[in-house]
DNA sequence: ATGTCTGCAAATCCTTTGCATTTTA
DNA sequence: TAAAATGCAAAGGATTTGCAGACAT
């Protein structure tokens, strides 16, 4: 089911308290209600060192404290509000991370163990400009790099 | 179910006969069997002006001539063999296109009507280099740009 | 001949929807 | 107290798996 997701270095966390406050502020701006399930979610997300799946968030929150459905719905609302960034990936799964404005970035994901590492920056501006030229508006993008991580390359049970 | 996918300009087709031959050749190299369902799939893919979903491929092939499951399985095998490129996208769907070596590219997808346009080139080399630096090997990536196409921007039934 | 594909049915996975109830603002 | 969020049960859609029979090499 849930894969390894081991992690060596920091990835998405940047300092949690402020980020939660910022998220709450944004929720209020958007007329969203600040409920305890959502606060729990924010806490977990702020503490996460890499993007989390709804399922992982569910487990991290205590599994029976929050309904998975609530997580999906709130994640959706937070995505719309720009509070979390959704990373759709292969096989229909998505991962979610707290947005830190000015820290847009992407990840490498190990195809074998699920480990995730952060990569600096993002080079989509040229492509988005091209899309704009074609008349497209409200552009967003998804991008993930896949590979085999060092550890899995070693222990070559392929 | 299946969205619009209108299309103005060429996207993935480059000349079909040779591409099919090349694909067949590659299948033989990979010790894959060249079956009639697969040939039908190649024909449809080679004629397609943009990436197709398994479902669309199924319809285009005559719906009852090929089993959807066969399409999924062959698409998977062809993806592994590098014969088709898989474009995983939001909401768990994937699109597939015949690979034309040296023509790697991505697309803009209209969030509203599903229209797809091709975008020139790809700027992931910097990120892939960063991933390689972290010890990742066998790198691949997914990337799609989403937006609202000109037509949908006009007829604003949002 | 033999290992690979195919088709059919059924399963699986992640995610979404419906609805009555609780909660927030 | 009105609008929004929650929890539970159930649906949904895309993709996958099991298995026996058919097919390419």
CSV table of C-alpha atoms (C1' of nucleotides) in Angstrom, one decimal:
chain,number,residue,atom,x,y,z
A,1,UNK,CA,0.0,0.0,0.0
A,2,UNK,CA,1.9,3.0,1.3
A,3,UNK,CA,5.4,3.1,0.1
A,4,UNK,CA,8.6,4.0,2.0
A,5,UNK,CA,9.0,7.7,1.5
A,6,UNK,CA,12.2,7.8,3.4
A,7,UNK,CA,13.8,11.1,3.4
A,8,UNK,CA,17.2,12.5,4.0
A,9,UNK,CA,17.0,16.2,3.6
A,10,UNK,CA,14.4,18.8,4.2
A,11,UNK,CA,11.9,19.2,1.4
A,12,UNK,CA,8.7,21.1,2.0
A,13,UNK,CA,8.9,22.2,5.5
A,14,UNK,CA,10.1,25.8,6.0
A,15,UNK,CA,9.1,26.6,9.6
A,16,UNK,CA,5.7,25.5,10.7
A,17,UNK,CA,4.1,28.1,13.0
A,18,UNK,CA,4.0,31.0,10.6
A,19,UNK,CA,3.0,28.8,7.7
A,20,UNK,CA,0.0,27.6,9.6
A,21,UNK,CA,-1.0,31.1,10.5
A,22,UNK,CA,-0.6,32.2,6.9
A,23,UNK,CA,-2.8,29.3,5.9
A,24,UNK,CA,-5.5,30.2,8.4
A,25,UNK,CA,-5.4,33.8,7.3
A,26,UNK,CA,-5.9,32.7,3.7
A,27,UNK,CA,-8.8,30.5,4.7
A,28,UNK,CA,-10.5,33.5,6.3
A,29,UNK,CA,-9.9,35.6,3.3
A,30,UNK,CA,-11.6,33.0,1.2
A,31,UNK,CA,-14.5,32.7,3.6
A,32,UNK,CA,-13.6,29.2,4.5
A,33,UNK,CA,-14.2,27.9,7.9
A,34,UNK,CA,-11.4,27.2,10.3
A,35,UNK,CA,-12.4,23.9,11.8
A,36,UNK,CA,-10.4,21.5,14.0
A,37,UNK,CA,-10.1,18.9,11.3
A,38,UNK,CA,-8.5,21.5,9.1
A,39,UNK,CA,-6.2,22.7,11.8
A,40,UNK,CA,-5.0,19.1,12.3
A,41,UNK,CA,-4.4,18.8,8.6
A,42,UNK,CA,-2.4,22.0,8.5
A,43,UNK,CA,-0.3,20.9,11.5
A,44,UNK,CA,0.5,17.6,9.8
A,45,UNK,CA,1.2,19.3,6.5
A,46,UNK,CA,3.4,21.9,8.1
A,47,UNK,CA,5.4,19.2,9.8
A,48,UNK,CA,5.8,17.1,6.7
A,49,UNK,CA,9.2,16.9,5.1
A,50,UNK,CA,7.7,16.1,1.7
A,51,UNK,CA,4.3,16.1,0.0
A,52,UNK,CA,1.8,13.7,1.5
A,53,UNK,CA,-1.0,11.6,0.1
A,54,UNK,CA,-4.5,11.9,1.5
A,55,UNK,CA,-4.0,8.5,3.0
A,56,UNK,CA,-0.7,9.4,4.6
A,57,UNK,CA,-2.3,12.5,6.0
A,58,UNK,CA,-5.0,10.4,7.4
A,59,UNK,CA,-2.6,8.1,9.1
A,60,UNK,CA,-0.5,10.9,10.4
A,61,UNK,CA,-3.5,12.6,11.8
A,62,UNK,CA,-4.4,9.5,13.9
A,63,UNK,CA,-6.4,7.5,11.4
A,64,UNK,CA,-9.7,7.6,13.2
A,65,UNK,CA,-9.7,11.2,14.3
A,66,UNK,CA,-10.4,12.5,10.8
A,67,UNK,CA,-12.5,10.9,8.1
A,68,UNK,CA,-10.6,10.3,4.9
A,69,UNK,CA,-13.4,11.9,3.0
A,70,UNK,CA,-13.1,15.0,5.0
A,71,UNK,CA,-9.4,15.1,4.2
A,72,UNK,CA,-10.1,14.8,0.5
A,73,UNK,CA,-12.7,17.5,0.6
A,74,UNK,CA,-10.6,19.9,2.6
A,75,UNK,CA,-7.6,19.2,0.5
A,76,UNK,CA,-9.7,20.1,-2.5
A,77,UNK,CA,-10.9,23.3,-1.0
A,78,UNK,CA,-7.4,24.2,0.2
A,79,UNK,CA,-6.0,23.5,-3.3
A,80,UNK,CA,-8.6,25.8,-4.8
A,81,UNK,CA,-7.7,28.4,-2.3
A,82,UNK,CA,-4.0,28.1,-3.1
A,83,UNK,CA,-3.2,26.9,0.4
A,84,UNK,CA,-1.9,23.6,-0.7
A,85,UNK,CA,-0.3,22.6,-3.9
A,86,UNK,CA,-1.5,19.4,-5.4
A,87,UNK,CA,1.0,17.1,-7.2
A,88,UNK,CA,-0.9,14.7,-9.4
A,89,UNK,CA,1.2,11.8,-10.2
A,90,UNK,CA,1.3,8.5,-12.0
A,91,UNK,CA,-1.4,6.0,-11.4
A,92,UNK,CA,-4.0,8.5,-10.4
A,93,UNK,CA,-2.6,9.4,-7.0
A,94,UNK,CA,-2.0,12.9,-5.8
A,95,UNK,CA,0.3,14.3,-3.1
A,96,UNK,CA,-0.3,17.6,-1.3
A,97,UNK,CA,2.0,20.1,0.2
A,98,UNK,CA,1.5,23.3,2.0
A,99,UNK,CA,2.2,26.2,-0.3
A,100,UNK,CA,5.0,28.6,0.6
A,101,UNK,CA,4.7,31.5,-1.7
A,102,UNK,CA,7.8,32.1,-3.7
A,103,UNK,CA,8.9,28.5,-3.1
A,104,UNK,CA,7.3,26.8,-6.1
A,105,UNK,CA,9.3,23.7,-6.9
A,106,UNK,CA,9.0,20.1,-8.0
A,107,UNK,CA,10.3,16.7,-6.9
A,108,UNK,CA,12.1,13.6,-7.9
A,109,UNK,CA,10.2,10.4,-6.9
A,110,UNK,CA,11.8,7.0,-6.7
A,111,UNK,CA,9.8,4.6,-8.8
A,112,UNK,CA,10.8,1.8,-6.6
A,113,UNK,CA,10.5,2.9,-3.0
A,114,UNK,CA,8.6,6.1,-3.3
A,115,UNK,CA,11.2,8.3,-1.8
A,116,UNK,CA,10.8,11.9,-2.7
A,117,UNK,CA,13.4,14.6,-3.0
A,118,UNK,CA,12.9,18.3,-3.6
A,119,UNK,CA,14.4,19.9,-6.7
A,120,UNK,CA,15.2,23.5,-6.9
A,121,UNK,CA,13.1,25.8,-9.1
A,122,UNK,CA,11.0,25.3,-12.1
A,123,UNK,CA,11.5,25.9,-15.8
A,124,UNK,CA,8.1,26.0,-17.2
A,125,UNK,CA,7.9,29.6,-18.0
A,126,UNK,CA,8.9,29.1,-21.6
A,127,UNK,CA,6.2,26.5,-22.1
A,128,UNK,CA,3.6,28.5,-20.3
A,129,UNK,CA,4.5,31.5,-22.5
A,130,UNK,CA,4.0,29.4,-25.5
A,131,UNK,CA,0.6,28.2,-24.2
A,132,UNK,CA,-0.4,31.8,-23.6
A,133,UNK,CA,0.6,32.6,-27.2
A,134,UNK,CA,-1.9,30.0,-28.3
A,135,UNK,CA,-4.6,31.8,-26.3
A,136,UNK,CA,-4.7,29.7,-23.2
A,137,UNK,CA,-5.3,31.5,-19.9
A,138,UNK,CA,-5.3,30.6,-16.2
A,139,UNK,CA,-2.3,28.4,-16.7
A,140,UNK,CA,-1.1,25.8,-14.2
A,141,UNK,CA,1.1,22.9,-14.6
A,142,UNK,CA,2.0,19.5,-13.2
A,143,UNK,CA,5.5,18.1,-13.4
A,144,UNK,CA,7.3,15.3,-11.6
A,145,UNK,CA,10.6,13.7,-12.3
A,146,UNK,CA,10.7,9.9,-11.8
A,147,UNK,CA,13.8,7.8,-11.3
A,148,UNK,CA,15.5,5.2,-9.2
A,149,UNK,CA,17.1,6.6,-6.0
A,150,UNK,CA,20.6,5.8,-4.9
A,151,UNK,CA,19.6,3.3,-2.3
A,152,UNK,CA,17.4,1.3,-4.7
A,153,UNK,CA,20.1,1.4,-7.4
A,154,UNK,CA,22.4,-0.3,-4.9
A,155,UNK,CA,20.1,-3.0,-3.6
A,156,UNK,CA,19.2,-4.0,-7.1
A,157,UNK,CA,16.2,-6.1,-6.6
A,158,UNK,CA,14.8,-5.2,-10.0
B,1,UNK,CA,-17.2,10.7,-20.3
B,2,UNK,CA,-14.9,11.6,-23.2
B,3,UNK,CA,-14.3,15.2,-23.6
B,4,UNK,CA,-14.1,17.4,-26.6
B,5,UNK,CA,-10.5,17.2,-27.8
B,6,UNK,CA,-11.1,19.5,-30.7
B,7,UNK,CA,-8.0,20.2,-32.5
B,8,UNK,CA,-6.8,22.9,-34.9
B,9,UNK,CA,-3.3,22.2,-35.7
B,10,UNK,CA,-1.2,19.1,-36.0
B,11,UNK,CA,0.2,17.7,-32.8
B,12,UNK,CA,1.5,14.2,-32.7
B,13,UNK,CA,1.2,12.8,-36.1
B,14,UNK,CA,4.3,13.0,-38.2
B,15,UNK,CA,3.8,10.6,-41.1
B,16,UNK,CA,2.2,7.3,-40.2
B,17,UNK,CA,3.6,4.4,-42.3
B,18,UNK,CA,7.2,4.8,-41.2
B,19,UNK,CA,6.2,5.3,-37.6
B,20,UNK,CA,4.3,2.1,-37.6
B,21,UNK,CA,7.2,0.2,-39.1
B,22,UNK,CA,9.6,1.7,-36.6
B,23,UNK,CA,7.2,0.6,-33.8
B,24,UNK,CA,7.0,-2.9,-35.1
B,25,UNK,CA,10.7,-3.1,-35.4
B,26,UNK,CA,11.1,-2.0,-31.8
B,27,UNK,CA,8.6,-4.6,-30.7
B,28,UNK,CA,10.6,-7.3,-32.4
B,29,UNK,CA,13.8,-6.0,-30.8
B,30,UNK,CA,12.1,-6.3,-27.4
B,31,UNK,CA,10.8,-9.8,-28.2
B,32,UNK,CA,7.2,-8.6,-28.1
B,33,UNK,CA,4.7,-10.3,-30.3
B,34,UNK,CA,3.3,-8.4,-33.2
B,35,UNK,CA,-0.4,-9.2,-33.0
B,36,UNK,CA,-3.3,-7.9,-34.9
B,37,UNK,CA,-4.8,-6.0,-31.9
B,38,UNK,CA,-1.4,-4.3,-31.5
B,39,UNK,CA,-1.3,-3.4,-35.2
B,40,UNK,CA,-4.7,-1.9,-35.0
B,41,UNK,CA,-3.6,0.1,-32.0
B,42,UNK,CA,-0.5,1.4,-33.8
B,43,UNK,CA,-2.6,2.4,-36.8
B,44,UNK,CA,-4.9,4.4,-34.6
B,45,UNK,CA,-2.1,6.0,-32.7
B,46,UNK,CA,-0.2,6.9,-35.8
B,47,UNK,CA,-3.3,8.5,-37.3
B,48,UNK,CA,-4.1,10.4,-34.1
B,49,UNK,CA,-3.5,14.2,-34.1
B,50,UNK,CA,-3.0,14.2,-30.3
B,51,UNK,CA,-2.5,11.8,-27.4
B,52,UNK,CA,-5.3,9.4,-26.8
B,53,UNK,CA,-6.8,7.8,-23.8
B,54,UNK,CA,-7.2,4.0,-23.6
B,55,UNK,CA,-10.9,4.6,-23.9
B,56,UNK,CA,-10.6,6.8,-27.0
B,57,UNK,CA,-8.3,4.3,-28.5
B,58,UNK,CA,-10.9,1.6,-27.8
B,59,UNK,CA,-13.6,3.6,-29.6
B,60,UNK,CA,-11.4,4.6,-32.5
B,61,UNK,CA,-10.5,0.9,-33.0
B,62,UNK,CA,-14.2,0.0,-33.4
B,63,UNK,CA,-15.1,-0.5,-29.7
B,64,UNK,CA,-15.9,-4.2,-29.9
B,65,UNK,CA,-13.0,-5.3,-32.0
B,66,UNK,CA,-10.5,-5.0,-29.2
B,67,UNK,CA,-11.0,-5.5,-25.5
B,68,UNK,CA,-10.3,-2.5,-23.4
B,69,UNK,CA,-8.1,-4.6,-21.1
B,70,UNK,CA,-6.0,-5.7,-24.0
B,71,UNK,CA,-5.5,-2.1,-24.9
B,72,UNK,CA,-4.4,-1.2,-21.3
B,73,UNK,CA,-2.0,-4.1,-21.3
B,74,UNK,CA,-0.5,-3.5,-24.7
B,75,UNK,CA,-0.2,0.2,-23.9
B,76,UNK,CA,1.7,-0.7,-20.8
B,77,UNK,CA,4.0,-3.0,-22.7
B,78,UNK,CA,4.6,-0.4,-25.4
B,79,UNK,CA,5.3,2.2,-22.8
B,80,UNK,CA,7.9,0.0,-21.2
B,81,UNK,CA,9.4,-0.6,-24.6
B,82,UNK,CA,9.5,3.1,-25.3
B,83,UNK,CA,7.1,2.8,-28.2
B,84,UNK,CA,4.5,5.0,-26.8
B,85,UNK,CA,4.8,7.9,-24.4
B,86,UNK,CA,2.4,8.0,-21.5
B,87,UNK,CA,1.1,11.3,-20.3
B,88,UNK,CA,-0.4,10.8,-16.9
B,89,UNK,CA,-2.7,13.6,-16.1
B,90,UNK,CA,-5.0,14.9,-13.4
B,91,UNK,CA,-7.8,12.8,-12.0
B,92,UNK,CA,-6.0,9.5,-12.7
B,93,UNK,CA,-6.3,9.5,-16.5
B,94,UNK,CA,-3.5,8.9,-18.9
B,95,UNK,CA,-3.1,9.7,-22.5
B,96,UNK,CA,-0.8,7.8,-24.9
B,97,UNK,CA,1.0,8.9,-28.0
B,98,UNK,CA,3.4,7.1,-30.4
B,99,UNK,CA,6.9,8.1,-29.6
B,100,UNK,CA,8.8,9.8,-32.4
B,101,UNK,CA,12.5,9.9,-31.3
B,102,UNK,CA,13.8,13.5,-31.3
B,103,UNK,CA,10.3,14.8,-31.0
B,104,UNK,CA,9.8,14.8,-27.3
B,105,UNK,CA,7.3,17.5,-26.3
B,106,UNK,CA,4.5,18.3,-24.0
B,107,UNK,CA,1.0,19.7,-24.2
B,108,UNK,CA,-1.5,22.3,-23.0
B,109,UNK,CA,-4.8,20.8,-22.0
B,110,UNK,CA,-7.9,22.8,-21.6
B,111,UNK,CA,-9.4,22.2,-18.2
B,112,UNK,CA,-12.9,22.9,-19.6
B,113,UNK,CA,-13.3,21.1,-22.9
B,114,UNK,CA,-10.3,18.9,-23.0
B,115,UNK,CA,-8.7,20.4,-26.1
B,116,UNK,CA,-5.0,19.6,-26.4
B,117,UNK,CA,-2.4,21.6,-28.1
B,118,UNK,CA,1.2,20.7,-28.6
B,119,UNK,CA,3.9,22.9,-27.2
B,120,UNK,CA,7.4,23.0,-28.6
B,121,UNK,CA,10.3,21.5,-26.7
B,122,UNK,CA,10.9,20.7,-23.1
B,123,UNK,CA,12.9,22.3,-20.4
B,124,UNK,CA,13.4,19.6,-17.9
B,125,UNK,CA,17.1,19.1,-18.4
B,126,UNK,CA,18.1,21.3,-15.6
B,127,UNK,CA,15.8,19.6,-13.2
B,128,UNK,CA,16.9,16.2,-14.4
B,129,UNK,CA,20.5,17.1,-13.9
B,130,UNK,CA,19.7,18.2,-10.4
B,131,UNK,CA,18.0,14.8,-9.8
B,132,UNK,CA,21.1,13.0,-11.2
B,133,UNK,CA,23.2,15.0,-8.8
B,134,UNK,CA,21.2,13.6,-6.0
B,135,UNK,CA,22.0,10.1,-7.2
B,136,UNK,CA,18.8,9.3,-9.1
B,137,UNK,CA,19.1,7.2,-12.2
B,138,UNK,CA,16.8,6.2,-15.1
B,139,UNK,CA,15.1,9.5,-15.1
B,140,UNK,CA,11.8,10.2,-16.8
B,141,UNK,CA,9.3,12.9,-16.2
B,142,UNK,CA,5.7,13.9,-16.6
B,143,UNK,CA,4.6,17.4,-17.4
B,144,UNK,CA,1.4,18.9,-18.6
B,145,UNK,CA,0.3,22.5,-18.7
B,146,UNK,CA,-3.3,23.2,-17.9
B,147,UNK,CA,-5.4,26.2,-18.9
B,148,UNK,CA,-8.5,27.5,-20.4
B,149,UNK,CA,-8.5,27.5,-24.2
B,150,UNK,CA,-9.5,30.6,-26.3
B,151,UNK,CA,-12.9,29.1,-27.2
B,152,UNK,CA,-13.8,28.4,-23.6
B,153,UNK,CA,-12.6,31.7,-22.5
B,154,UNK,CA,-15.1,33.3,-24.9
B,155,UNK,CA,-18.1,31.3,-24.2
B,156,UNK,CA,-17.7,31.8,-20.5
B,157,UNK,CA,-20.0,29.2,-19.0
B,158,UNK,CA,-17.9,29.0,-15.9
C,1,DA,C1',5.8,-26.6,-28.9
C,2,DT,C1',5.8,-22.9,-25.8
C,3,DG,C1',5.8,-18.8,-24.0
C,4,DT,C1',3.0,-14.6,-25.0
C,5,DC,C1',-1.3,-12.4,-25.8
C,6,DT,C1',-6.3,-12.1,-25.6
C,7,DG,C1',-10.8,-11.8,-23.8
C,8,DC,C1',-14.0,-12.0,-20.3
C,9,DA,C1',-15.3,-11.4,-15.5
C,10,DA,C1',-14.3,-9.6,-11.4
C,11,DA,C1',-11.4,-7.0,-8.3
C,12,DT,C1',-8.8,-2.9,-6.8
C,13,DC,C1',-7.4,1.5,-6.0
C,14,DC,C1',-8.1,6.2,-5.2
C,15,DT,C1',-11.4,9.6,-5.2
C,16,DT,C1',-16.0,11.5,-5.3
C,17,DT,C1',-21.1,12.0,-4.1
C,18,DG,C1',-25.5,11.9,-1.2
C,19,DC,C1',-27.4,13.0,2.8
C,20,DA,C1',-28.4,13.7,7.6
C,21,DT,C1',-26.0,15.9,11.4
C,22,DT,C1',-22.8,18.9,13.6
C,23,DT,C1',-20.2,23.2,13.6
C,24,DT,C1',-18.6,27.8,12.6
C,25,DA,C1',-19.1,32.6,11.9
D,1,DT,C1',-29.5,30.5,12.4
D,2,DA,C1',-27.8,30.1,8.0
D,3,DA,C1',-24.0,28.5,5.4
D,4,DA,C1',-20.5,25.4,5.4
D,5,DA,C1',-18.1,21.3,7.0
D,6,DT,C1',-18.2,16.6,8.8
D,7,DG,C1',-18.9,11.6,9.0
D,8,DC,C1',-20.7,7.5,7.3
D,9,DA,C1',-22.3,4.6,3.5
D,10,DA,C1',-22.2,3.9,-1.0
D,11,DA,C1',-21.0,5.1,-5.8
D,12,DG,C1',-17.8,6.1,-9.4
D,13,DG,C1',-14.2,5.8,-12.9
D,14,DA,C1',-9.9,4.3,-14.5
D,15,DT,C1',-6.9,0.7,-14.4
D,16,DT,C1',-5.4,-4.0,-13.0
D,17,DT,C1',-5.5,-9.0,-12.0
D,18,DG,C1',-6.8,-14.1,-12.6
D,19,DC,C1',-7.4,-17.5,-15.7
D,20,DA,C1',-8.5,-20.4,-19.6
D,21,DG,C1',-8.3,-20.4,-24.4
D,22,DA,C1',-6.0,-18.5,-28.8
D,23,DC,C1',-2.0,-17.1,-31.2
D,24,DA,C1',2.8,-15.7,-32.8
D,25,DT,C1',7.3,-17.4,-33.3
